Short mmCIF file of C-alpha atoms and ligand atoms in Angstrom, two decimals:
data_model
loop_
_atom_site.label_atom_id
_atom_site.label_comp_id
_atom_site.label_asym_id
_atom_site.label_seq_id
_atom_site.Cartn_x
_atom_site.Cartn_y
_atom_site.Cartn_z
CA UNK A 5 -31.94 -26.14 -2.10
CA UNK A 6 -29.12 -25.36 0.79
CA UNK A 7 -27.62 -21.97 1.49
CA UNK A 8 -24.14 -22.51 1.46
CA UNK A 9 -22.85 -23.34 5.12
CA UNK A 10 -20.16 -20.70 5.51
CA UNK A 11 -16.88 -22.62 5.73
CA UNK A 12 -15.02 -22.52 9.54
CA UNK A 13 -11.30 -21.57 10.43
CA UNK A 14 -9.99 -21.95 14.35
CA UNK A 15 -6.59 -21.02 15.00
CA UNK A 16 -5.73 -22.09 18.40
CA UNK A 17 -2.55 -21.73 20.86
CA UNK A 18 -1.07 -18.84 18.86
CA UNK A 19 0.54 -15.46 20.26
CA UNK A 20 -1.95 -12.78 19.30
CA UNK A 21 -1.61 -9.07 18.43
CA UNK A 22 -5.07 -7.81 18.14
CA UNK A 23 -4.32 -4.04 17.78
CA UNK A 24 -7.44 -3.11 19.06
CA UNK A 25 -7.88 -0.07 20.35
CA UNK A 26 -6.62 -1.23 24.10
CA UNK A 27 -4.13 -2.68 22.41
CA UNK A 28 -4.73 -6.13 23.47
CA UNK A 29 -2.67 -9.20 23.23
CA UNK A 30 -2.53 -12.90 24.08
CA UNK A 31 0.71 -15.09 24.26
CA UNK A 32 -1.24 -18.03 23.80
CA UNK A 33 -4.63 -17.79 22.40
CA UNK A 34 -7.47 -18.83 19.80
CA UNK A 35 -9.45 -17.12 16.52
CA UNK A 36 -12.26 -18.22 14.81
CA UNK A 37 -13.51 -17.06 11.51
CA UNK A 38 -16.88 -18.22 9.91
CA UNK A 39 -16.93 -17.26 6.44
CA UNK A 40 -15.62 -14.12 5.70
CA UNK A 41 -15.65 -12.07 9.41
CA UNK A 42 -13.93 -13.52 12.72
CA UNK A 43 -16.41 -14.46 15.34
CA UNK A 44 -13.90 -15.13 18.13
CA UNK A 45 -10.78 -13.74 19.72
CA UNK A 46 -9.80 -14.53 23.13
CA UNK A 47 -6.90 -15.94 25.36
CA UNK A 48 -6.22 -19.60 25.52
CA UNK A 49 -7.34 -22.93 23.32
CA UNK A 50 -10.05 -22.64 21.24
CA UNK A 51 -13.48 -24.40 22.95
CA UNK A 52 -12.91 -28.28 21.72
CA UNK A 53 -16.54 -27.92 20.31
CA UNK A 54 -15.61 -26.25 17.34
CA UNK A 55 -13.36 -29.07 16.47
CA UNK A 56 -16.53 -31.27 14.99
CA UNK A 57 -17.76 -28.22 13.49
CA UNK A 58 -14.18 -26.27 11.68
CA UNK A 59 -13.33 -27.24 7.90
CA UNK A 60 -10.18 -26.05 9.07
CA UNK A 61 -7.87 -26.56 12.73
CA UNK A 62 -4.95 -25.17 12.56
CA UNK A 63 -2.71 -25.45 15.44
CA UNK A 64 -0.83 -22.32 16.16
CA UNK A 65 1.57 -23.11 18.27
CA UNK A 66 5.41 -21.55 17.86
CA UNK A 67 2.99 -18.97 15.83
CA UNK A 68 2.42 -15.06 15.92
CA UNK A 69 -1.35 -13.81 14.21
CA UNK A 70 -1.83 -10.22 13.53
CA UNK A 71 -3.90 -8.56 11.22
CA UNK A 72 -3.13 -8.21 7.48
CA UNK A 73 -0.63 -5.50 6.91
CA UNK A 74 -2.02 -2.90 4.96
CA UNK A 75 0.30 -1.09 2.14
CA UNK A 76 -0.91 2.47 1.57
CA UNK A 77 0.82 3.93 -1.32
CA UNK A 78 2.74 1.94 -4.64
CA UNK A 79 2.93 1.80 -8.12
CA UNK A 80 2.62 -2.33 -9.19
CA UNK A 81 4.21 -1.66 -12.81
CA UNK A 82 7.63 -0.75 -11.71
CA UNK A 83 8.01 -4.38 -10.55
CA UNK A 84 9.65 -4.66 -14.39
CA UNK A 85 12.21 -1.55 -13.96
CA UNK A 86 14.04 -2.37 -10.50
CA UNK A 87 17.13 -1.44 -10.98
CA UNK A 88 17.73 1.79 -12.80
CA UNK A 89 18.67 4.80 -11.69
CA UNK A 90 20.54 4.11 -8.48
CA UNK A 91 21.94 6.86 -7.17
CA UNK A 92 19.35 9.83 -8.51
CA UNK A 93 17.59 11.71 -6.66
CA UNK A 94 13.62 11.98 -7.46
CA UNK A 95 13.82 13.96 -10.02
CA UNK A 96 16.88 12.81 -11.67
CA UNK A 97 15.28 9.01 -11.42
CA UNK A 98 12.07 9.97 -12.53
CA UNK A 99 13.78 11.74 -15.41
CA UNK A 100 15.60 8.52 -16.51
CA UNK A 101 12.67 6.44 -16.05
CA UNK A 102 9.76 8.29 -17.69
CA UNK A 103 11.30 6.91 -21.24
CA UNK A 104 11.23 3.39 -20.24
CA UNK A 105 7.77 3.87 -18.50
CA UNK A 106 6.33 5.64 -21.86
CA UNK A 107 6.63 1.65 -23.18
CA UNK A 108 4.39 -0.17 -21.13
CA UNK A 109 1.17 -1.84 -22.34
CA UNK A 110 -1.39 -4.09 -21.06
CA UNK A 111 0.17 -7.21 -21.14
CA UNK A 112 3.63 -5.71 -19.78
CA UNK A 113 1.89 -4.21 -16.98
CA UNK A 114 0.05 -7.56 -15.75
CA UNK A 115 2.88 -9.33 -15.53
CA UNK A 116 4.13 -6.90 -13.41
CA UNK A 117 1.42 -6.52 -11.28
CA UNK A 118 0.97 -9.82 -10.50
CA UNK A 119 4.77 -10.97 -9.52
CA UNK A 120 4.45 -7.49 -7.29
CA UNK A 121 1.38 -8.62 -5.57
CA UNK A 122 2.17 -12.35 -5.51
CA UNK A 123 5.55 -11.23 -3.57
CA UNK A 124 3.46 -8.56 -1.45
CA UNK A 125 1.33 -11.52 -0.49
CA UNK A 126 4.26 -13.71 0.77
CA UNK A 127 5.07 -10.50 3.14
CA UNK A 128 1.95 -10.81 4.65
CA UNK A 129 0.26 -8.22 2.64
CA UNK A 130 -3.59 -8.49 2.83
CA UNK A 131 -5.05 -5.13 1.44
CA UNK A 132 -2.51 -2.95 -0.72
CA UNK A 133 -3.22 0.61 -3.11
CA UNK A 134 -1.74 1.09 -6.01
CA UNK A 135 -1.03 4.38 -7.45
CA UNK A 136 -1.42 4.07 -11.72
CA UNK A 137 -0.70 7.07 -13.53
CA UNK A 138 0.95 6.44 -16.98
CA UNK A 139 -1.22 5.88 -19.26
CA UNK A 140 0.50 5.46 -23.04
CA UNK A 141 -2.20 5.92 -25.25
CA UNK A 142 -0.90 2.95 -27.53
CA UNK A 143 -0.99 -0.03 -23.86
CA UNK A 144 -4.80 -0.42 -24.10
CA UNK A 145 -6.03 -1.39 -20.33
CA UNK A 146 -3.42 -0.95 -17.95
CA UNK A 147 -5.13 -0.48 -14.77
CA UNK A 148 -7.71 -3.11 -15.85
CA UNK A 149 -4.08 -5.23 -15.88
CA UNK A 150 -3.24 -4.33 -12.19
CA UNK A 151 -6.70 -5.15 -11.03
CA UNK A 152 -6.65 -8.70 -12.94
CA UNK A 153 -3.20 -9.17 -11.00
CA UNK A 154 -4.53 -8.70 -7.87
CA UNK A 155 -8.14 -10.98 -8.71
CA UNK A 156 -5.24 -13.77 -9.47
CA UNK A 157 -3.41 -13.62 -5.96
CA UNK A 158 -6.44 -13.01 -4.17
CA UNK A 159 -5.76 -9.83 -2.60
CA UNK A 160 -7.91 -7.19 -1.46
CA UNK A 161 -7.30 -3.89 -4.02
CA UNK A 162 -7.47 -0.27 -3.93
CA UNK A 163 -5.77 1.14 -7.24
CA UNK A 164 -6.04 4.59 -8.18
CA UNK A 165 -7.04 6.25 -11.11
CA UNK A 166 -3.95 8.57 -11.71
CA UNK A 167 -3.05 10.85 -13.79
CA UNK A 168 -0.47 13.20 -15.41
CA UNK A 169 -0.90 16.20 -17.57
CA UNK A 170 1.66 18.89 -16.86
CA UNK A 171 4.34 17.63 -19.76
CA UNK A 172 7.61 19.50 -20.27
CA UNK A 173 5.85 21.96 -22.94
CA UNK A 174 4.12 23.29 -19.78
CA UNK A 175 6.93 23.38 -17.10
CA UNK A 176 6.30 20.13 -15.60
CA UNK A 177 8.86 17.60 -15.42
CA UNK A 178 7.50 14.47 -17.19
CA UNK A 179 8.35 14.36 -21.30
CA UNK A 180 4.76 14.84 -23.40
CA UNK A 181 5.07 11.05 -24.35
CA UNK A 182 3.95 10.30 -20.93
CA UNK A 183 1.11 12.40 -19.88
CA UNK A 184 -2.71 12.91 -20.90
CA UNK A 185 -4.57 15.78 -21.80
CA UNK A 186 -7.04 17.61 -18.88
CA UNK A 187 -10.24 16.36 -20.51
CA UNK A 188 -8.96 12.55 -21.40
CA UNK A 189 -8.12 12.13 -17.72
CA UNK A 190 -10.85 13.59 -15.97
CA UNK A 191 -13.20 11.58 -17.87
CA UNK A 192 -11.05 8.28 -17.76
CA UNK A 193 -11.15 8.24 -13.98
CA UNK A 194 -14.76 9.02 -13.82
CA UNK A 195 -14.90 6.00 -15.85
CA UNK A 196 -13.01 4.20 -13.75
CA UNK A 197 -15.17 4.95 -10.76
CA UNK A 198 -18.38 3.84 -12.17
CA UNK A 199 -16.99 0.53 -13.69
CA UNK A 200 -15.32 -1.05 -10.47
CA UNK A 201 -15.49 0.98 -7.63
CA UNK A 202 -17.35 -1.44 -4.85
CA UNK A 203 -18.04 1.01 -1.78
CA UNK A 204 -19.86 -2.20 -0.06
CA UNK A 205 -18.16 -3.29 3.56
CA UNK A 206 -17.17 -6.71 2.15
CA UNK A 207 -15.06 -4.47 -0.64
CA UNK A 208 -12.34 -6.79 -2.58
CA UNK A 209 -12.63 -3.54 -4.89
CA UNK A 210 -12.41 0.12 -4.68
CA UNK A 211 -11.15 2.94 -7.08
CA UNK A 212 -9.45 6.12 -5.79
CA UNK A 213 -8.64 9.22 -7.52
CA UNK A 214 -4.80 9.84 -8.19
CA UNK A 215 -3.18 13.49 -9.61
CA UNK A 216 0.11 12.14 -9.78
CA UNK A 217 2.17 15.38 -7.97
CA UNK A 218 2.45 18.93 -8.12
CA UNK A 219 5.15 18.80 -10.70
CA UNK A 220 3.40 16.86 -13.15
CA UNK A 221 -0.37 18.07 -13.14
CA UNK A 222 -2.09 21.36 -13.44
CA UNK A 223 -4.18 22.93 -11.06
CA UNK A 224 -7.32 22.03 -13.13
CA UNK A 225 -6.47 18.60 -13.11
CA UNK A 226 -6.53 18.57 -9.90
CA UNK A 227 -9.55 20.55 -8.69
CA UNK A 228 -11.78 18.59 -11.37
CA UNK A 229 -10.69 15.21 -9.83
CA UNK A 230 -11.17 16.41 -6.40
CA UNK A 231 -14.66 16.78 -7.95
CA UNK A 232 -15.08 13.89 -9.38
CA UNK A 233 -14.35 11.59 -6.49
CA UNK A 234 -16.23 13.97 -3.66
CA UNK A 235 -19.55 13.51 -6.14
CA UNK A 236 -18.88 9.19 -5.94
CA UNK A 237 -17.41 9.21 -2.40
CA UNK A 238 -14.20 7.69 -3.93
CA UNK A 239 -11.12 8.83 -1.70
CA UNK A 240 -8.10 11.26 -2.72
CA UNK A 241 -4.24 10.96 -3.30
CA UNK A 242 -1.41 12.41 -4.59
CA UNK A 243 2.34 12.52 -3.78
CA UNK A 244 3.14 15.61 -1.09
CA UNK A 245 6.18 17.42 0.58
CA UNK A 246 8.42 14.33 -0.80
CA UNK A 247 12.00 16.20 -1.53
CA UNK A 248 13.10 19.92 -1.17
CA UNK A 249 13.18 20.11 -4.75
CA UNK A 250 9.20 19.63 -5.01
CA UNK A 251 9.39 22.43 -3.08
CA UNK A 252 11.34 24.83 -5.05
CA UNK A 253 9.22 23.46 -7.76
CA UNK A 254 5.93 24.66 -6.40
CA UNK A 255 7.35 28.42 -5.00
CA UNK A 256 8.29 28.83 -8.02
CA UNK A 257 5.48 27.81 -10.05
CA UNK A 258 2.38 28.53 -7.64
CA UNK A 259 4.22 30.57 -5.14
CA UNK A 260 3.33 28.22 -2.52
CA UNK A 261 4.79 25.38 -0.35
CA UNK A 262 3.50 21.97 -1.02
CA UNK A 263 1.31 22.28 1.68
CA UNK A 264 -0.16 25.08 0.50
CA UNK A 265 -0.91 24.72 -2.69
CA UNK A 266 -2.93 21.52 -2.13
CA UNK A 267 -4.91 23.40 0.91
CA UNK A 268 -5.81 26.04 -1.78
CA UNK A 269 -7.33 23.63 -4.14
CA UNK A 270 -9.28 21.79 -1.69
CA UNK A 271 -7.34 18.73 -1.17
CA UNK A 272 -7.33 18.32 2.76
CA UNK A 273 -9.81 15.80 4.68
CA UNK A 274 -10.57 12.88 6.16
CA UNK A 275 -11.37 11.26 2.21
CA UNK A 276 -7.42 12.35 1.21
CA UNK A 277 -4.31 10.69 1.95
CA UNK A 278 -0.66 11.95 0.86
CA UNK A 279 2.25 9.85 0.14
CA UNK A 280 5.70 10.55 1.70
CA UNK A 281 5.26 13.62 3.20
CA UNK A 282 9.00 14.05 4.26
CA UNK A 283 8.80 17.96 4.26
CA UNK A 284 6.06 19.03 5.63
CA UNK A 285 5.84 22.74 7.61
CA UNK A 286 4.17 22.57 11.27
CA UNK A 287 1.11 24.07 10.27
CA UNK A 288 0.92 21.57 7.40
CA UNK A 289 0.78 19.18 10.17
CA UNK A 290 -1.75 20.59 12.46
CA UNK A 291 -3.67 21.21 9.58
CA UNK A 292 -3.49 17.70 8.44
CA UNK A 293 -4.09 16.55 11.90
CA UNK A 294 -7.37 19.18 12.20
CA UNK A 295 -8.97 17.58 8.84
CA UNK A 296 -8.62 14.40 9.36
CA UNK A 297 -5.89 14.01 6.16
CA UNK A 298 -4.04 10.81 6.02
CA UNK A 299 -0.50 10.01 5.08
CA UNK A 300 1.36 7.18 3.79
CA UNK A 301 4.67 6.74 5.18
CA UNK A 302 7.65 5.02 2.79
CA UNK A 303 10.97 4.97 4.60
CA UNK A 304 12.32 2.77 2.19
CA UNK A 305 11.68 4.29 -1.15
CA UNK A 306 12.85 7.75 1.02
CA UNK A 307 16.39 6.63 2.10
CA UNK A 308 16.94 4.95 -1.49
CA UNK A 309 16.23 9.03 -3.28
CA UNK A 310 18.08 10.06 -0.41
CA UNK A 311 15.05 12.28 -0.12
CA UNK A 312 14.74 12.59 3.67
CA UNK A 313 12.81 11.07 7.49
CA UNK A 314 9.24 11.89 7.29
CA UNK A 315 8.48 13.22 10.83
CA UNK A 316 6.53 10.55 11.77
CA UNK A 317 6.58 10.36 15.52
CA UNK A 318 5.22 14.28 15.25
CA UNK A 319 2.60 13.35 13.09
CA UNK A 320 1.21 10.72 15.02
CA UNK A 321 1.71 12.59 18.07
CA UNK A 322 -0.26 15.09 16.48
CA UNK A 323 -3.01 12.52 15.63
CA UNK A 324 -2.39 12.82 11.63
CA UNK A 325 -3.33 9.25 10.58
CA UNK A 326 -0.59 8.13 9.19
CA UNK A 327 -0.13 4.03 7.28
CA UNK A 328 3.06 2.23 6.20
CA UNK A 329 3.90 2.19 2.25
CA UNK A 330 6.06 0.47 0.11
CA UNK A 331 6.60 3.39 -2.98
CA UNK A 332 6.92 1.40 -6.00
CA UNK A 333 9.19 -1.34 -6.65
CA UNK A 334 12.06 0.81 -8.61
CA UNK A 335 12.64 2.92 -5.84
CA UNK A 336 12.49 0.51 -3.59
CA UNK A 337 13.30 -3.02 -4.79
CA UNK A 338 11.94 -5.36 -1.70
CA UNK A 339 8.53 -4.44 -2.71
CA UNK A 340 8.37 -6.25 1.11
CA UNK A 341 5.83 -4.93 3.86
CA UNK A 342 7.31 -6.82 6.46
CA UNK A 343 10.75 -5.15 5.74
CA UNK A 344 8.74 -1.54 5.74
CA UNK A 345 7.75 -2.08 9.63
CA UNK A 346 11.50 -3.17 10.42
CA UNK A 347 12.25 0.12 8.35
CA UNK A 348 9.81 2.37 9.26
CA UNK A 349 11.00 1.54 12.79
CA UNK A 350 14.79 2.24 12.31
CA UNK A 351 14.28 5.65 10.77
CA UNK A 352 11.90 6.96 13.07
CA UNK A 353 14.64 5.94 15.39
CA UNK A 354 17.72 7.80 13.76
CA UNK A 355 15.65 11.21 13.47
CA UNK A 356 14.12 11.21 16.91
CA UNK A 357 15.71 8.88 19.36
CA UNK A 358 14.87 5.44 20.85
CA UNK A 359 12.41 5.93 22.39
CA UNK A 360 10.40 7.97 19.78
CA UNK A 361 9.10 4.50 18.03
CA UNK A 362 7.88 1.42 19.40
CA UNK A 363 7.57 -1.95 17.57
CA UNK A 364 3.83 -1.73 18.52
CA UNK A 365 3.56 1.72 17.18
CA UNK A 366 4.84 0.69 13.98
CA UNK A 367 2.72 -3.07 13.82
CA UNK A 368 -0.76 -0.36 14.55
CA UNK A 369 0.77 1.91 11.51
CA UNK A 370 1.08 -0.84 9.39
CA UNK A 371 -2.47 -2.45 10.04
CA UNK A 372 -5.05 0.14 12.07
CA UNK A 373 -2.90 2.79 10.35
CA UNK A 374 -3.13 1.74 6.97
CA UNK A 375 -7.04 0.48 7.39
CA UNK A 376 -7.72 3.99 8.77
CA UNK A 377 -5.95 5.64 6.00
CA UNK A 378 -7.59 3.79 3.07
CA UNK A 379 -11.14 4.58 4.71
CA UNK A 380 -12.07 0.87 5.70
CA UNK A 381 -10.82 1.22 9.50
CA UNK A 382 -14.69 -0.16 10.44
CA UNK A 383 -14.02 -3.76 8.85
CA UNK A 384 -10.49 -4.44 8.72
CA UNK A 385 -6.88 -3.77 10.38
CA UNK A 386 -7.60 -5.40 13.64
CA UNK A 387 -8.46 -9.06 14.85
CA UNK A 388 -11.82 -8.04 16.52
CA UNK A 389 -14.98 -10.16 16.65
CA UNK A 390 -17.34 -8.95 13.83
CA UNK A 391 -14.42 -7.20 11.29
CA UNK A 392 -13.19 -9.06 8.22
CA UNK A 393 -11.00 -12.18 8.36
CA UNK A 394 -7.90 -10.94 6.97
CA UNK A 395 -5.08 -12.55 9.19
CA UNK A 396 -1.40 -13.04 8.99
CA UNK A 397 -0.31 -16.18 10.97
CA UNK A 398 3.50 -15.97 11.44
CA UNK A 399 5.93 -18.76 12.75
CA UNK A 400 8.22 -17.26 15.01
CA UNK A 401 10.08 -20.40 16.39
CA UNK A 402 12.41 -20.73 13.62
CA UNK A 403 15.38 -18.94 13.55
CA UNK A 404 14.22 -15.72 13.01
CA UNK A 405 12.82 -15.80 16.41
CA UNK A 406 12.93 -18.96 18.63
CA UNK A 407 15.16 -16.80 21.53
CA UNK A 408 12.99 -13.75 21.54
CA UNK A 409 10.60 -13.97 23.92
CA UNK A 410 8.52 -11.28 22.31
CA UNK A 411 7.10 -12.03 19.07
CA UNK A 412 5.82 -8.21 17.90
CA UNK A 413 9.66 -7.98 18.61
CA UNK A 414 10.75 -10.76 16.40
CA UNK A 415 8.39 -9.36 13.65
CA UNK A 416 9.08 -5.49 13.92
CA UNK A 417 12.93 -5.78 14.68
CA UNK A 418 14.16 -9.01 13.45
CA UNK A 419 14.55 -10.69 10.15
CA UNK A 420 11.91 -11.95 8.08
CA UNK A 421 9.47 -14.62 9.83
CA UNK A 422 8.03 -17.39 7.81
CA UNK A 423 4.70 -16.68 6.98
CA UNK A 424 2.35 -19.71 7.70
CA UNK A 425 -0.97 -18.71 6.46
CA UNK A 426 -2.75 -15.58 5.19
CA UNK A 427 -6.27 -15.12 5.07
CA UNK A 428 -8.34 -12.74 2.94
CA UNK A 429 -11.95 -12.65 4.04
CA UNK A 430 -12.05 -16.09 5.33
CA UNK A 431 -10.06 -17.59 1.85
CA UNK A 432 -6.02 -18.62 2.29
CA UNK A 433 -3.94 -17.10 -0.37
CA UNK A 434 -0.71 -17.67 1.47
CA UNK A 435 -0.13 -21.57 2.85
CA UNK A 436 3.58 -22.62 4.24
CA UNK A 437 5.39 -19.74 2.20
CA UNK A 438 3.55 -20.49 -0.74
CA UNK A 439 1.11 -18.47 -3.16
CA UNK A 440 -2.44 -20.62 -3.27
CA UNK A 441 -3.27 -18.96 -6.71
CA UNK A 442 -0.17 -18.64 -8.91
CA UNK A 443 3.40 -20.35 -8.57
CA UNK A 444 5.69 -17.41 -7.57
CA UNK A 445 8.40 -18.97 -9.98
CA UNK A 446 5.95 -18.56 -13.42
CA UNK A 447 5.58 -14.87 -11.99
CA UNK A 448 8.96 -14.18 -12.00
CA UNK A 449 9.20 -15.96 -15.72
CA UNK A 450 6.95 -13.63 -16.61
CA UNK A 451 8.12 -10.75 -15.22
CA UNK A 452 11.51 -10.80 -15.98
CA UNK A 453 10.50 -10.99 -20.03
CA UNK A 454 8.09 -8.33 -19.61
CA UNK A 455 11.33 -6.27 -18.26
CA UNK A 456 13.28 -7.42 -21.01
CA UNK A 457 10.95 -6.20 -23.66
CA UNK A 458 10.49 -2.57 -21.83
CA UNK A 459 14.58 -2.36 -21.60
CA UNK A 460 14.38 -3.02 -25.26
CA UNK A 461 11.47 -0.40 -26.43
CA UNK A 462 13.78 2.38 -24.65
CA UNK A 463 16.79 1.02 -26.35
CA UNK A 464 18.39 0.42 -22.89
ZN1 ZN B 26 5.06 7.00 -5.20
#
């Protein structure tokens, strides 16, 4: 019997944006990808030899590659309630949305998953988190429902086990419909962990641990999933420094800022990342930038809560490793990585100047960045010989582009560019716009009556 012949892709004549660590770039040349890892990058046509031996030649001309953006912090089953809430801030949104959430199940939840990711995909999304933590005891396997959404599209998947069990009895902020006990969550993300976290470099698969935020989880919670992952080397995250009034929440309750607080229970290091991180002190900063603690940045789910600019520029210029995150879909209804660079570039911009951003800056947050951040910086987010084939191939001579003459510019400041092709280890999951796996039209069916039946449940 034959081993399989791993299957060959050449791209050739395309603009490339490696993001390597020199930064490196070619405005015309070739990548080739045998199986699952990219065995050449370099300037110019691809060597005419591996015509007779590629399954697969495409011809990249008018085209921009970079590596698969990388979305670092979301929650896949508000997909189904975009829309509500519009002009709350975080806790007045979370407060009118924790009643519809409290009627998700299974089956509401993978439809919503999977139009998320199948639209994530079309922006070019190759590796995304999602952040899980509402778990109704009546909706069976909901973060078995994410993870079946993402095996559909194809995409490479890091949920999180998260949690919540800090109810309104207790002085947290989410109703006691909506949150677990201590003991029930601990052992539910253990579980988690040991039934599909793959820590292997070829990883479609791996399971974080998720406290959902200081204002709805106890300190125990916290420090005994801090354990749990450190003992399975599964990373760490939890929302952080998002709004002023997290702040007043936690002087009041801990007698600590944000920062603080998670310091004191152990939750700083190179295995932790934090979304939003809008308010953070200076010594939060160096101290994040010290241990190696990661941070996803969301500008738009942060101007739509009116919630604040995350310092970015500081952070990086601190060396805090910071990725680019989409927040879930009701605070921010895109649900669109390729409109987070064009944002995350604009508001870096309106706190700090012009020249306190660069569109390069922001494509290496959004790849390097968010591979660094999610612990997998060694095989993906960067076209390099040897890493992982994930690869967005972007046509930039329509009219999104065809009269800039640089295409990181087109992608980072302009409108949205068509996306051609997207690989995920080697396999297309994007062709010409459209999902290989699922017909983005049936996800939307799908989706909009799994909406429909959470609107009703809350009697909305
Ligand atoms: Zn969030």
């Amino acid at each position: 019997m034959c081993a399989a012949v791993p299957s060959i892709t050449v791209i050739s004549g395309c603009a490339i944006a490696t993001v390597d660590p020199d930064g490196t770039e070619y405005s015309a040349g070739h990548i080739v990808v045998e199986g699952s890892r990219i065995v050449e990058v370099g300037p110019g046509a691809a060597d005419p030899s591996w015509r007779d031996r590629a399954d697969r030649w495409v011809d990249g001309k008018g085209m921009l590659a970079t590596p698969g953006l990388v979305n670092t912090h979301h929650h896949l089953y508000q997909w189904i309630t975009r829309g509500y809430a519009q002009d709350g801030t975080l806790f007045e949104w979370l407060t009118s949305l924790y009643p519809v959430w409290a009627g998700i199940d299974e089956e509401t939840v993978e439809a919503s998953a999977s139009a998320n990711l199948g639209w994530m995909a079309l922006s070019g999304t190759t590796l995304t988190t999602d952040h899980h933590y509402v778990f109704p005891r009546a909706g069976g396997d909901v973060l078995g429902a994410t993870i079946n959404g993402a095996r559909k599209i194809g995409l490479r998947f890091h949920p999180t086990r998260g949690s919540m069990d800090l109810g309104t009895d207790s002085g947290g902020l989410p109703p006691q419909s909506v949150v677990e006990t201590t003991d029930v969550a601990l052992a539910a993300t253990e579980a988690a962990i040991a039934r599909w976290h793959d820590p292997s470099p070829e990883s479609m698969l791996q399971i974080a641990v998720a406290p959902c935020s200081s204002f709805s989880v106890t300190r125990e919670l916290m420090t005994g999933a801090a354990e749990i992952a450190r003992a399975h080397g599964a990373r760490m995250h939890t929302h952080l420094c998002e709004t002023l009034d997290e702040e007043a929440f936690c002087l009041e309750k801990y007698g600590r800022k944000p920062g603080e607080y998670v310091e004191d229970l152990g939750w700083l290091g190179p295995d932790v990342w934090f979304a939003h991180v809008v308010w953070p002190t200076t010594q939060d900063v160096a101290r994040f930038a010290a241990t190696g603690t990661a941070v996803a940045h969301c500008p738009t789910s942060n101007g739509r809560l009116g919630s604040g600019i995350a310092p970015i520029a500081d952070m990086l210029a601190a060396g805090v490793p910071v990725g680019i995150g989409v927040d879930g879909s009701a605070s921010n209804e895109s649900g669109r990585m390729d409109d987070e660079l064009h944002q995350a570039l604009l508001v870096a911009r309106l706190r700090s100047g012009s020249t306190s951003m660069s569109a390069r800056q922001v494509l290496a947050m959004a790849t390097m960045g968010g591979a660094r951040v999610l612990g997998r910086q060694h095989d993906l987010g960067s076209l390099e010989v040897g890493k992982l084939a994930d690869i967005a191939l972007w046509r930039v001579d329509g009219v999104s582009g065809i009269d800039i003459t640089d295409p990181v510019c087109t992608l980072v400041f302009g409108t949205r560019s068509p996306l051609e092709l997207l690989l995920v280890g080697g396999s297309p999951i994007v062709e010409h716009e459209q999902l290989v796996h699922a017909d983005i039209t049936d996800l939307a069916r799908r989706s909009g009556a799994a909406s429909a039946t959470l609107r009703q449940r809350a009697g909305r």
